[in-house]
mmCIF file of C-alpha atoms in Angstrom:
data_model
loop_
_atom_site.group_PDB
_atom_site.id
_atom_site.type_symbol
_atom_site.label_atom_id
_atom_site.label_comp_id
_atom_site.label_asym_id
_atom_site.label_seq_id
_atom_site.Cartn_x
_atom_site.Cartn_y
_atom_site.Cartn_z
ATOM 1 C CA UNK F 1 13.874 9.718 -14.058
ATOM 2 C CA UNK F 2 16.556 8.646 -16.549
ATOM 3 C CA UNK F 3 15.859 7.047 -20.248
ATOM 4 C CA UNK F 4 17.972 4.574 -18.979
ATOM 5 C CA UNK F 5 16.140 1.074 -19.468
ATOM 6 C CA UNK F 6 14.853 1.777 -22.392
ATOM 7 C CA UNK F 7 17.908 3.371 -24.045
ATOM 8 C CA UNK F 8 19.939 0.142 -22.784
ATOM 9 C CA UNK F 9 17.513 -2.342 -23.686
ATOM 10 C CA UNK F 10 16.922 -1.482 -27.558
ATOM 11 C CA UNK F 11 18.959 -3.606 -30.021
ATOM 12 C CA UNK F 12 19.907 -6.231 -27.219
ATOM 13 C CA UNK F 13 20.559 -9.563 -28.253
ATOM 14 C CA UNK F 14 18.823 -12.409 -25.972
ATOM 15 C CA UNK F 15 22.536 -13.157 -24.295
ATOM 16 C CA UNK F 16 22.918 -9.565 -23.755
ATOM 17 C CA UNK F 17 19.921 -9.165 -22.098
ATOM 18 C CA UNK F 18 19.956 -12.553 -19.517
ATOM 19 C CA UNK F 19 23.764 -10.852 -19.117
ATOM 20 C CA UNK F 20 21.881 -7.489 -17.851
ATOM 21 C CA UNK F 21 19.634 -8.791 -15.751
ATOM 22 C CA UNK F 22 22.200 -11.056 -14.285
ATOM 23 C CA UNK F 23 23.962 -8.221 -13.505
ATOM 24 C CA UNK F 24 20.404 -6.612 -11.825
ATOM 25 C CA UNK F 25 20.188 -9.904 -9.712
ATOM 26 C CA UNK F 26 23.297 -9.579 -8.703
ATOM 27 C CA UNK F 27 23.293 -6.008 -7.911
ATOM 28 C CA UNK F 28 19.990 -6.640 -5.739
ATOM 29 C CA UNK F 29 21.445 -9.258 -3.790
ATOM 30 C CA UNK F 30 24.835 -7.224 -3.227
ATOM 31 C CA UNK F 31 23.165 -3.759 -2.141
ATOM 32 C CA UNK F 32 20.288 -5.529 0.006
ATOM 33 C CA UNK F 33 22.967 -7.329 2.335
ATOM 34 C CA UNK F 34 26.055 -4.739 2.338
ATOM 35 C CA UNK F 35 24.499 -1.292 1.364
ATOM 36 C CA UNK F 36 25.035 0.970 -1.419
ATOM 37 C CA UNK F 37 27.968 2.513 -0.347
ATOM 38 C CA UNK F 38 30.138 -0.446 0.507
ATOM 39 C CA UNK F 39 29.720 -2.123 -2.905
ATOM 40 C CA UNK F 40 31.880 -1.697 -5.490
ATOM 41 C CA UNK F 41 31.387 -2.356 -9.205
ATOM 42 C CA UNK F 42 34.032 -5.159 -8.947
ATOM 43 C CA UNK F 43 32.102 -6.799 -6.691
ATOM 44 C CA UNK F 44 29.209 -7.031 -8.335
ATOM 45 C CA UNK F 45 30.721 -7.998 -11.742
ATOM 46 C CA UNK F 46 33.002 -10.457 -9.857
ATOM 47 C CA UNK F 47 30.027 -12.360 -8.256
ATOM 48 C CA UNK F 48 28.422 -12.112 -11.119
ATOM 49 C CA UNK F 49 30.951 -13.820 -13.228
ATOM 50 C CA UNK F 50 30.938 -10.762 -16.137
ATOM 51 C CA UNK F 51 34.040 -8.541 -16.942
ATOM 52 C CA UNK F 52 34.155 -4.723 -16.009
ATOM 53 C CA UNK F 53 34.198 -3.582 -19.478
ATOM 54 C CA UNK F 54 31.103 -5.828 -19.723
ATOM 55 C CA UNK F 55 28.897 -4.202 -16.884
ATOM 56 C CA UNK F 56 29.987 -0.810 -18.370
ATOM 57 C CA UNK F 57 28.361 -1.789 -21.664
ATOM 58 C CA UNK F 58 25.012 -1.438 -19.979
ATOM 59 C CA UNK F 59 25.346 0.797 -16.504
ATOM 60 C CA UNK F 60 27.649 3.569 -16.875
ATOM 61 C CA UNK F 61 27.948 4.028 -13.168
ATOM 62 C CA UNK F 62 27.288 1.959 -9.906
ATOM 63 C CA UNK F 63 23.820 4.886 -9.461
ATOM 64 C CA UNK F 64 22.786 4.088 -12.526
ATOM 65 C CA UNK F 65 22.403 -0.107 -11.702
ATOM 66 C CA UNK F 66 21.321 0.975 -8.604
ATOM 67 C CA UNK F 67 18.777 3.340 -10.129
ATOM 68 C CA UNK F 68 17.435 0.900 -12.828
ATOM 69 C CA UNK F 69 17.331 -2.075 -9.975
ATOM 70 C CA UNK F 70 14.279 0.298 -8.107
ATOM 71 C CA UNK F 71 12.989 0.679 -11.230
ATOM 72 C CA UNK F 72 12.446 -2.761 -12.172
ATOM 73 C CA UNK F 73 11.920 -3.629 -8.210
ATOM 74 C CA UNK F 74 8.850 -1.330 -8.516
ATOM 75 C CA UNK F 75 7.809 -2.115 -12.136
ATOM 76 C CA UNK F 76 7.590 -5.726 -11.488
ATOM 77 C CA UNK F 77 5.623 -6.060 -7.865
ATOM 78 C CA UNK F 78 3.334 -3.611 -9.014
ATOM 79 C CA UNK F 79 2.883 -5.470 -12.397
ATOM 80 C CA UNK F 80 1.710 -8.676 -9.563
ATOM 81 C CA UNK F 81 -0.668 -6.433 -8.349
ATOM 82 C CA UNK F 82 -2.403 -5.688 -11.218
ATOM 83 C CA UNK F 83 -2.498 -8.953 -13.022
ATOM 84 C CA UNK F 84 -3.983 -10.084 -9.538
ATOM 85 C CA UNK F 85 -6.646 -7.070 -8.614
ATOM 86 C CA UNK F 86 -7.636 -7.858 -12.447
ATOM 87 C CA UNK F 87 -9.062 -10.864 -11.354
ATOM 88 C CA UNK F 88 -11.910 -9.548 -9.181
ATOM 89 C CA UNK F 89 -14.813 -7.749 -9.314
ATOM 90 C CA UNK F 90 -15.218 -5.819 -5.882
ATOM 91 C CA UNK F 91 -13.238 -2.904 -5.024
ATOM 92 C CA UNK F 92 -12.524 -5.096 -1.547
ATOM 93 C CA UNK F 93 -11.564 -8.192 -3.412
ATOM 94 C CA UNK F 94 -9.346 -6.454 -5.307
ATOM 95 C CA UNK F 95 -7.526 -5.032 -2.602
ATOM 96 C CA UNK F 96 -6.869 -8.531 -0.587
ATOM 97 C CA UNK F 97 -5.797 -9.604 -4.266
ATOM 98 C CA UNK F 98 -3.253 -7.164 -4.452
ATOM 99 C CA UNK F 99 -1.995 -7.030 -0.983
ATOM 100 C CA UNK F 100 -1.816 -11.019 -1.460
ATOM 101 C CA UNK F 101 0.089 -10.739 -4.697
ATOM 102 C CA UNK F 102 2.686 -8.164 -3.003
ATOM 103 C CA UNK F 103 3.379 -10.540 0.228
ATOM 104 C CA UNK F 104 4.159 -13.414 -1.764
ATOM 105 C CA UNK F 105 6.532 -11.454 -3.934
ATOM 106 C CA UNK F 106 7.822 -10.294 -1.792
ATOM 107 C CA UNK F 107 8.917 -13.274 0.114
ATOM 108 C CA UNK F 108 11.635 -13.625 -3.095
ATOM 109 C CA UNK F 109 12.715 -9.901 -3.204
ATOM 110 C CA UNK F 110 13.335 -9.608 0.590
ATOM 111 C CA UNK F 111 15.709 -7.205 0.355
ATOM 112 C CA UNK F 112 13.341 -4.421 -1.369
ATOM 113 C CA UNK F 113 12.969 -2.865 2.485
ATOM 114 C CA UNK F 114 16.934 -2.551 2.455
ATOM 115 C CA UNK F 115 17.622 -1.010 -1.056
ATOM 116 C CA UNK F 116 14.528 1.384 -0.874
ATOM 117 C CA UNK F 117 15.424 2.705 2.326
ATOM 118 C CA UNK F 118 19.298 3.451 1.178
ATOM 119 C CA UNK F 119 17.578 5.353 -1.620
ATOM 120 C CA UNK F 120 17.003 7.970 1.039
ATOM 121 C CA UNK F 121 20.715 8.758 0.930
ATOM 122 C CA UNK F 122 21.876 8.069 -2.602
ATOM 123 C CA UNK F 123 18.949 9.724 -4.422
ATOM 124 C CA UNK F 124 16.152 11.657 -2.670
ATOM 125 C CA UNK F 125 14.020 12.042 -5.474
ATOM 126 C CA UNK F 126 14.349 8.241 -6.558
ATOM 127 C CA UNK F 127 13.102 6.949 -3.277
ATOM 128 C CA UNK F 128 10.072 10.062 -3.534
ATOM 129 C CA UNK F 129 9.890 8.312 -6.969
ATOM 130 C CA UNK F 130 9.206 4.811 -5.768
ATOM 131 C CA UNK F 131 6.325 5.405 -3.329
ATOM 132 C CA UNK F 132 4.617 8.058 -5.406
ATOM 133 C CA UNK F 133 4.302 5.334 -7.967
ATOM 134 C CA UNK F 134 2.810 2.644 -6.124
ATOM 135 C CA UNK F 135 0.333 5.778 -4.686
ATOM 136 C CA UNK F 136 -0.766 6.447 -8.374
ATOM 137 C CA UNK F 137 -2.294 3.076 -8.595
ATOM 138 C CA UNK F 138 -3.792 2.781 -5.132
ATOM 139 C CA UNK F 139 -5.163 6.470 -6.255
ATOM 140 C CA UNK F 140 -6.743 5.371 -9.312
ATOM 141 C CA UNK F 141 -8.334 2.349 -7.606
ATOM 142 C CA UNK F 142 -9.879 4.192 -4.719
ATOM 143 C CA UNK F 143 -11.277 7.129 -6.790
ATOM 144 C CA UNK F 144 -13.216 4.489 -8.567
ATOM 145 C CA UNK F 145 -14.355 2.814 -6.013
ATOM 146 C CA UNK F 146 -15.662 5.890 -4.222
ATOM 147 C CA UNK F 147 -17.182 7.054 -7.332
ATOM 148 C CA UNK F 148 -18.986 3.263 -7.318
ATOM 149 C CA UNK F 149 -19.978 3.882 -3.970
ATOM 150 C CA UNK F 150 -17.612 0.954 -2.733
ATOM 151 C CA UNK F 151 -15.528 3.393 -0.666
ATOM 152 C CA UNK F 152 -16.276 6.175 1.763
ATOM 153 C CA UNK F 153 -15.790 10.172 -0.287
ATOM 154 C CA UNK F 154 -12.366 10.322 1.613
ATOM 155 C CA UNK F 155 -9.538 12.007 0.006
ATOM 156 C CA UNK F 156 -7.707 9.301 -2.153
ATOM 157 C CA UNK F 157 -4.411 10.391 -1.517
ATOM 158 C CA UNK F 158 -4.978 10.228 2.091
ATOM 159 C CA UNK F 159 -6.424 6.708 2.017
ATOM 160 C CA UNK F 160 -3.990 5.605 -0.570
ATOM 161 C CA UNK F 161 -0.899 6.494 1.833
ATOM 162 C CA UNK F 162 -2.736 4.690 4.647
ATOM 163 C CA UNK F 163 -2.805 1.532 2.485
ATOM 164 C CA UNK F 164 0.282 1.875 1.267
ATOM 165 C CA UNK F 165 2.082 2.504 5.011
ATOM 166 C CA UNK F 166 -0.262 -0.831 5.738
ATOM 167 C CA UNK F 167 1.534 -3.059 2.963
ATOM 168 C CA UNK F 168 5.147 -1.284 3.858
ATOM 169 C CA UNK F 169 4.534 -2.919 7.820
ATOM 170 C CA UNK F 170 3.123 -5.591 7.968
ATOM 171 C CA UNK F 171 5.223 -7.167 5.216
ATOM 172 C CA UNK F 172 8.604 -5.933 6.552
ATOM 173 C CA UNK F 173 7.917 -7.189 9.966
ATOM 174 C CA UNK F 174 6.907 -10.608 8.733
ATOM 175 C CA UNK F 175 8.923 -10.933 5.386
ATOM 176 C CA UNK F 176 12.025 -8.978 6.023
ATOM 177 C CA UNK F 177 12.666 -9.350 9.784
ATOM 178 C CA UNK F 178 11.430 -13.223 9.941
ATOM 179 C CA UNK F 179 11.908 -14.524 6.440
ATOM 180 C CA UNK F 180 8.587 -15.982 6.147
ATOM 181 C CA UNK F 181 5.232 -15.765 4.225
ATOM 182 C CA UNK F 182 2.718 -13.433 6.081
ATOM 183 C CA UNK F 183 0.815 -15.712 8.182
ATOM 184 C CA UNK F 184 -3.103 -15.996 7.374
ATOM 185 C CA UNK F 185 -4.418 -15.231 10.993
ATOM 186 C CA UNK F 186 -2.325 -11.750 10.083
ATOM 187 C CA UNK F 187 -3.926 -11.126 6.748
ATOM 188 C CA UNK F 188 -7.183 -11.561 7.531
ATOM 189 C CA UNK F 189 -6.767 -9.230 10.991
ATOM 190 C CA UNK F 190 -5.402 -6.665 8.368
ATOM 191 C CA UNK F 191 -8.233 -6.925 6.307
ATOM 192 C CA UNK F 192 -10.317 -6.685 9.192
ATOM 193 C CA UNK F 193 -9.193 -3.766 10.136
ATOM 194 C CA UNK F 194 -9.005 -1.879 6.514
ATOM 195 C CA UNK F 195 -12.215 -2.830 5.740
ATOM 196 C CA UNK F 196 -14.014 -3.005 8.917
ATOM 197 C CA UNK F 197 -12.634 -0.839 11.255
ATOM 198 C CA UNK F 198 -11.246 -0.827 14.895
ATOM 199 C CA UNK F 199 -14.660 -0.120 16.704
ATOM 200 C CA UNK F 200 -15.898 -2.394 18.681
ATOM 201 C CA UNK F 201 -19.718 -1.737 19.342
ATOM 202 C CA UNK F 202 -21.205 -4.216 22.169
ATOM 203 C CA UNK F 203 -24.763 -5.729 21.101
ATOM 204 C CA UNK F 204 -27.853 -5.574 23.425
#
Protein backbone atom coordinates (compact mmCIF):
# COMPACT_ATOMS: atom_id res chain seq x y z
CA UNK A 1 0.00 0.00 0.00
CA UNK A 2 1.06 3.51 -1.06
CA UNK A 3 2.39 6.45 1.45
CA UNK A 4 -0.17 8.21 -0.15
CA UNK A 5 -2.48 9.79 2.69
CA UNK A 6 -0.04 10.54 4.72
CA UNK A 7 2.41 12.07 2.22
CA UNK A 8 -0.70 14.26 0.92
CA UNK A 9 -2.02 15.17 4.13
CA UNK A 10 1.22 16.76 5.88
CA UNK A 11 1.46 20.59 5.68
CA UNK A 12 -2.31 20.92 4.56
CA UNK A 13 -4.00 23.94 5.38
CA UNK A 14 -7.72 23.43 6.87
CA UNK A 15 -9.22 24.65 3.21
CA UNK A 16 -6.95 22.29 1.59
CA UNK A 17 -7.95 19.56 3.45
CA UNK A 18 -12.18 20.07 3.44
CA UNK A 19 -11.01 20.61 -0.54
CA UNK A 20 -9.53 16.84 -0.39
CA UNK A 21 -12.03 15.25 1.15
CA UNK A 22 -14.54 16.98 -0.98
CA UNK A 23 -12.92 15.60 -3.66
CA UNK A 24 -13.08 11.85 -1.68
CA UNK A 25 -16.93 12.46 -1.32
CA UNK A 26 -17.23 13.14 -4.52
CA UNK A 27 -15.17 10.44 -5.89
CA UNK A 28 -17.28 7.89 -3.65
CA UNK A 29 -20.44 9.00 -4.89
CA UNK A 30 -19.17 9.03 -8.68
CA UNK A 31 -17.48 5.41 -8.67
CA UNK A 32 -20.38 3.78 -6.46
CA UNK A 33 -23.15 4.74 -9.16
CA UNK A 34 -21.10 4.64 -12.63
CA UNK A 35 -18.00 2.36 -11.92
CA UNK A 36 -14.43 2.96 -12.00
CA UNK A 37 -13.88 2.76 -15.43
CA UNK A 38 -16.51 5.11 -16.77
CA UNK A 39 -15.42 8.06 -14.59
CA UNK A 40 -13.23 10.44 -15.61
CA UNK A 41 -11.20 12.92 -13.55
CA UNK A 42 -13.28 15.77 -15.13
CA UNK A 43 -16.12 14.44 -13.82
CA UNK A 44 -15.31 14.20 -10.59
CA UNK A 45 -13.61 17.65 -10.31
CA UNK A 46 -16.57 19.10 -12.29
CA UNK A 47 -19.21 17.84 -9.74
CA UNK A 48 -17.15 18.68 -7.31
CA UNK A 49 -16.83 22.27 -8.20
CA UNK A 50 -12.61 22.18 -7.98
CA UNK A 51 -10.28 22.82 -11.05
CA UNK A 52 -8.13 19.94 -12.65
CA UNK A 53 -4.93 21.41 -11.69
CA UNK A 54 -6.56 21.45 -8.22
CA UNK A 55 -7.43 17.61 -7.87
CA UNK A 56 -3.89 16.97 -9.27
CA UNK A 57 -2.43 18.83 -6.29
CA UNK A 58 -3.50 15.95 -4.12
CA UNK A 59 -4.23 12.58 -6.41
CA UNK A 60 -1.84 12.21 -9.11
CA UNK A 61 -4.02 9.77 -10.93
CA UNK A 62 -7.79 8.71 -10.99
CA UNK A 63 -6.14 4.94 -9.01
CA UNK A 64 -4.69 6.84 -6.69
CA UNK A 65 -8.32 8.73 -5.42
CA UNK A 66 -9.71 5.61 -5.99
CA UNK A 67 -7.08 3.87 -3.89
CA UNK A 68 -7.08 6.40 -0.95
CA UNK A 69 -11.20 6.41 -1.07
CA UNK A 70 -10.91 2.31 0.17
CA UNK A 71 -8.56 3.39 2.39
CA UNK A 72 -10.45 5.83 4.25
CA UNK A 73 -13.82 3.65 3.44
CA UNK A 74 -12.09 0.94 5.56
CA UNK A 75 -10.25 3.17 8.09
CA UNK A 76 -13.33 4.88 9.11
CA UNK A 77 -16.15 1.89 9.54
CA UNK A 78 -13.70 -0.02 11.25
CA UNK A 79 -12.77 3.01 13.50
CA UNK A 80 -17.10 2.66 14.39
CA UNK A 81 -16.42 -0.63 15.33
CA UNK A 82 -14.01 -0.15 17.72
CA UNK A 83 -15.16 2.94 19.48
CA UNK A 84 -18.44 0.75 19.77
CA UNK A 85 -17.01 -2.97 20.84
CA UNK A 86 -15.02 -0.58 23.42
CA UNK A 87 -18.03 -0.10 25.14
CA UNK A 88 -18.70 -3.64 26.40
CA UNK A 89 -17.45 -6.07 28.45
CA UNK A 90 -18.41 -9.59 26.90
CA UNK A 91 -16.77 -10.96 23.97
CA UNK A 92 -20.71 -11.42 22.67
CA UNK A 93 -21.64 -7.89 23.47
CA UNK A 94 -18.96 -6.71 21.74
CA UNK A 95 -19.68 -8.38 18.69
CA UNK A 96 -23.57 -7.16 18.38
CA UNK A 97 -21.78 -3.69 19.18
CA UNK A 98 -19.75 -3.85 16.30
CA UNK A 99 -21.95 -5.48 13.83
CA UNK A 100 -24.52 -2.63 15.05
CA UNK A 101 -22.01 0.13 14.55
CA UNK A 102 -21.16 -1.26 10.86
CA UNK A 103 -25.06 -1.46 9.72
CA UNK A 104 -25.75 1.93 10.67
CA UNK A 105 -22.72 3.21 8.84
CA UNK A 106 -23.27 1.79 6.54
CA UNK A 107 -26.69 2.98 5.75
CA UNK A 108 -24.61 6.50 4.71
CA UNK A 109 -21.77 4.80 2.70
CA UNK A 110 -24.11 2.56 0.61
CA UNK A 111 -22.08 2.38 -2.09
CA UNK A 112 -19.00 0.58 -0.19
CA UNK A 113 -20.51 -2.95 -1.82
CA UNK A 114 -20.06 -1.20 -5.36
CA UNK A 115 -16.50 0.36 -5.07
CA UNK A 116 -15.04 -2.73 -3.15
CA UNK A 117 -16.22 -5.09 -5.56
CA UNK A 118 -14.69 -2.96 -8.73
CA UNK A 119 -11.48 -3.23 -6.72
CA UNK A 120 -11.42 -6.78 -8.02
CA UNK A 121 -10.58 -5.40 -11.46
CA UNK A 122 -8.61 -2.22 -10.90
CA UNK A 123 -6.32 -3.53 -8.14
CA UNK A 124 -6.25 -7.16 -6.95
CA UNK A 125 -4.16 -6.69 -4.13
CA UNK A 126 -6.17 -3.51 -2.86
CA UNK A 127 -9.42 -5.36 -2.65
CA UNK A 128 -7.14 -8.59 -0.83
CA UNK A 129 -6.07 -5.46 1.17
CA UNK A 130 -9.48 -4.38 2.35
CA UNK A 131 -10.86 -7.66 3.75
CA UNK A 132 -7.60 -8.83 5.25
CA UNK A 133 -7.85 -5.71 7.33
CA UNK A 134 -11.15 -5.92 8.72
CA UNK A 135 -9.97 -9.95 9.40
CA UNK A 136 -7.02 -8.60 11.58
CA UNK A 137 -9.41 -7.13 14.00
CA UNK A 138 -12.07 -9.82 14.07
CA UNK A 139 -8.68 -12.06 14.59
CA UNK A 140 -7.48 -10.25 17.48
CA UNK A 141 -10.93 -10.22 19.11
CA UNK A 142 -11.64 -13.89 18.80
CA UNK A 143 -8.15 -15.10 19.94
CA UNK A 144 -8.96 -13.31 23.11
CA UNK A 145 -11.99 -14.41 23.62
CA UNK A 146 -11.04 -18.05 23.15
CA UNK A 147 -8.14 -17.58 25.33
CA UNK A 148 -11.01 -16.12 28.03
CA UNK A 149 -12.90 -19.06 27.42
CA UNK A 150 -15.75 -16.88 25.76
CA UNK A 151 -15.28 -18.65 22.41
CA UNK A 152 -14.95 -22.24 21.30
CA UNK A 153 -10.61 -23.20 20.47
CA UNK A 154 -11.63 -22.81 16.70
CA UNK A 155 -9.15 -21.48 14.35
CA UNK A 156 -9.55 -17.59 14.39
CA UNK A 157 -9.02 -17.06 10.94
CA UNK A 158 -11.64 -19.47 10.10
CA UNK A 159 -14.23 -17.95 12.44
CA UNK A 160 -13.14 -14.49 11.64
CA UNK A 161 -13.97 -15.03 7.75
CA UNK A 162 -17.30 -16.56 8.81
CA UNK A 163 -18.13 -13.30 10.65
CA UNK A 164 -16.89 -11.26 8.32
CA UNK A 165 -18.89 -13.10 5.12
CA UNK A 166 -21.94 -12.63 7.88
CA UNK A 167 -21.57 -8.66 8.04
CA UNK A 168 -20.71 -8.56 4.01
CA UNK A 169 -24.63 -10.31 3.51
CA UNK A 170 -26.76 -9.44 5.49
CA UNK A 171 -25.91 -5.74 5.18
CA UNK A 172 -25.75 -5.69 1.35
CA UNK A 173 -29.04 -7.37 1.01
CA UNK A 174 -30.74 -4.99 3.39
CA UNK A 175 -28.58 -1.73 3.01
CA UNK A 176 -27.43 -1.83 -0.53
CA UNK A 177 -30.24 -3.63 -2.42
CA UNK A 178 -33.23 -1.93 -0.25
CA UNK A 179 -31.76 1.27 1.07
CA UNK A 180 -32.80 0.75 4.52
CA UNK A 181 -31.50 0.18 8.13
CA UNK A 182 -31.20 -3.63 8.91
CA UNK A 183 -34.39 -4.45 10.45
CA UNK A 184 -34.25 -5.67 14.26
CA UNK A 185 -36.23 -9.03 13.79
CA UNK A 186 -32.97 -9.59 11.27
CA UNK A 187 -30.32 -8.68 13.77
CA UNK A 188 -31.34 -10.48 16.44
CA UNK A 189 -31.98 -13.86 14.05
CA UNK A 190 -28.25 -13.15 13.10
CA UNK A 191 -27.18 -13.09 16.44
CA UNK A 192 -29.09 -16.03 17.08
CA UNK A 193 -27.55 -17.88 14.86
CA UNK A 194 -23.69 -16.70 15.53
CA UNK A 195 -24.02 -17.19 18.91
CA UNK A 196 -26.41 -19.92 19.31
CA UNK A 197 -26.36 -22.04 16.56
CA UNK A 198 -28.76 -23.64 13.95
CA UNK A 199 -29.66 -26.85 16.02
CA UNK A 200 -32.73 -27.27 17.02
CA UNK A 201 -32.90 -29.94 19.91
CA UNK A 202 -36.72 -30.88 20.86
CA UNK A 203 -37.27 -31.01 24.83
CA UNK A 204 -38.91 -34.05 26.59
Amino acid sequence: MSQLSENKMTGLTTKGKKTRQKILDTAEQIFGEKGYFETSVAEITLTAGVAQGTYYNYFPTKKAVFEELIKQLSSDFRYEIKVAMEKEQSFETKQKAGYQAFFEWLVNHRNLYSIIQQSVLVDIELYRWYYEKIAEGFIKSIDKAIQEGECKPLSAETVAYCLMGIGQFIGMRWVYWEEESVPEVVFDEVMEIIFKGLNHKLEG
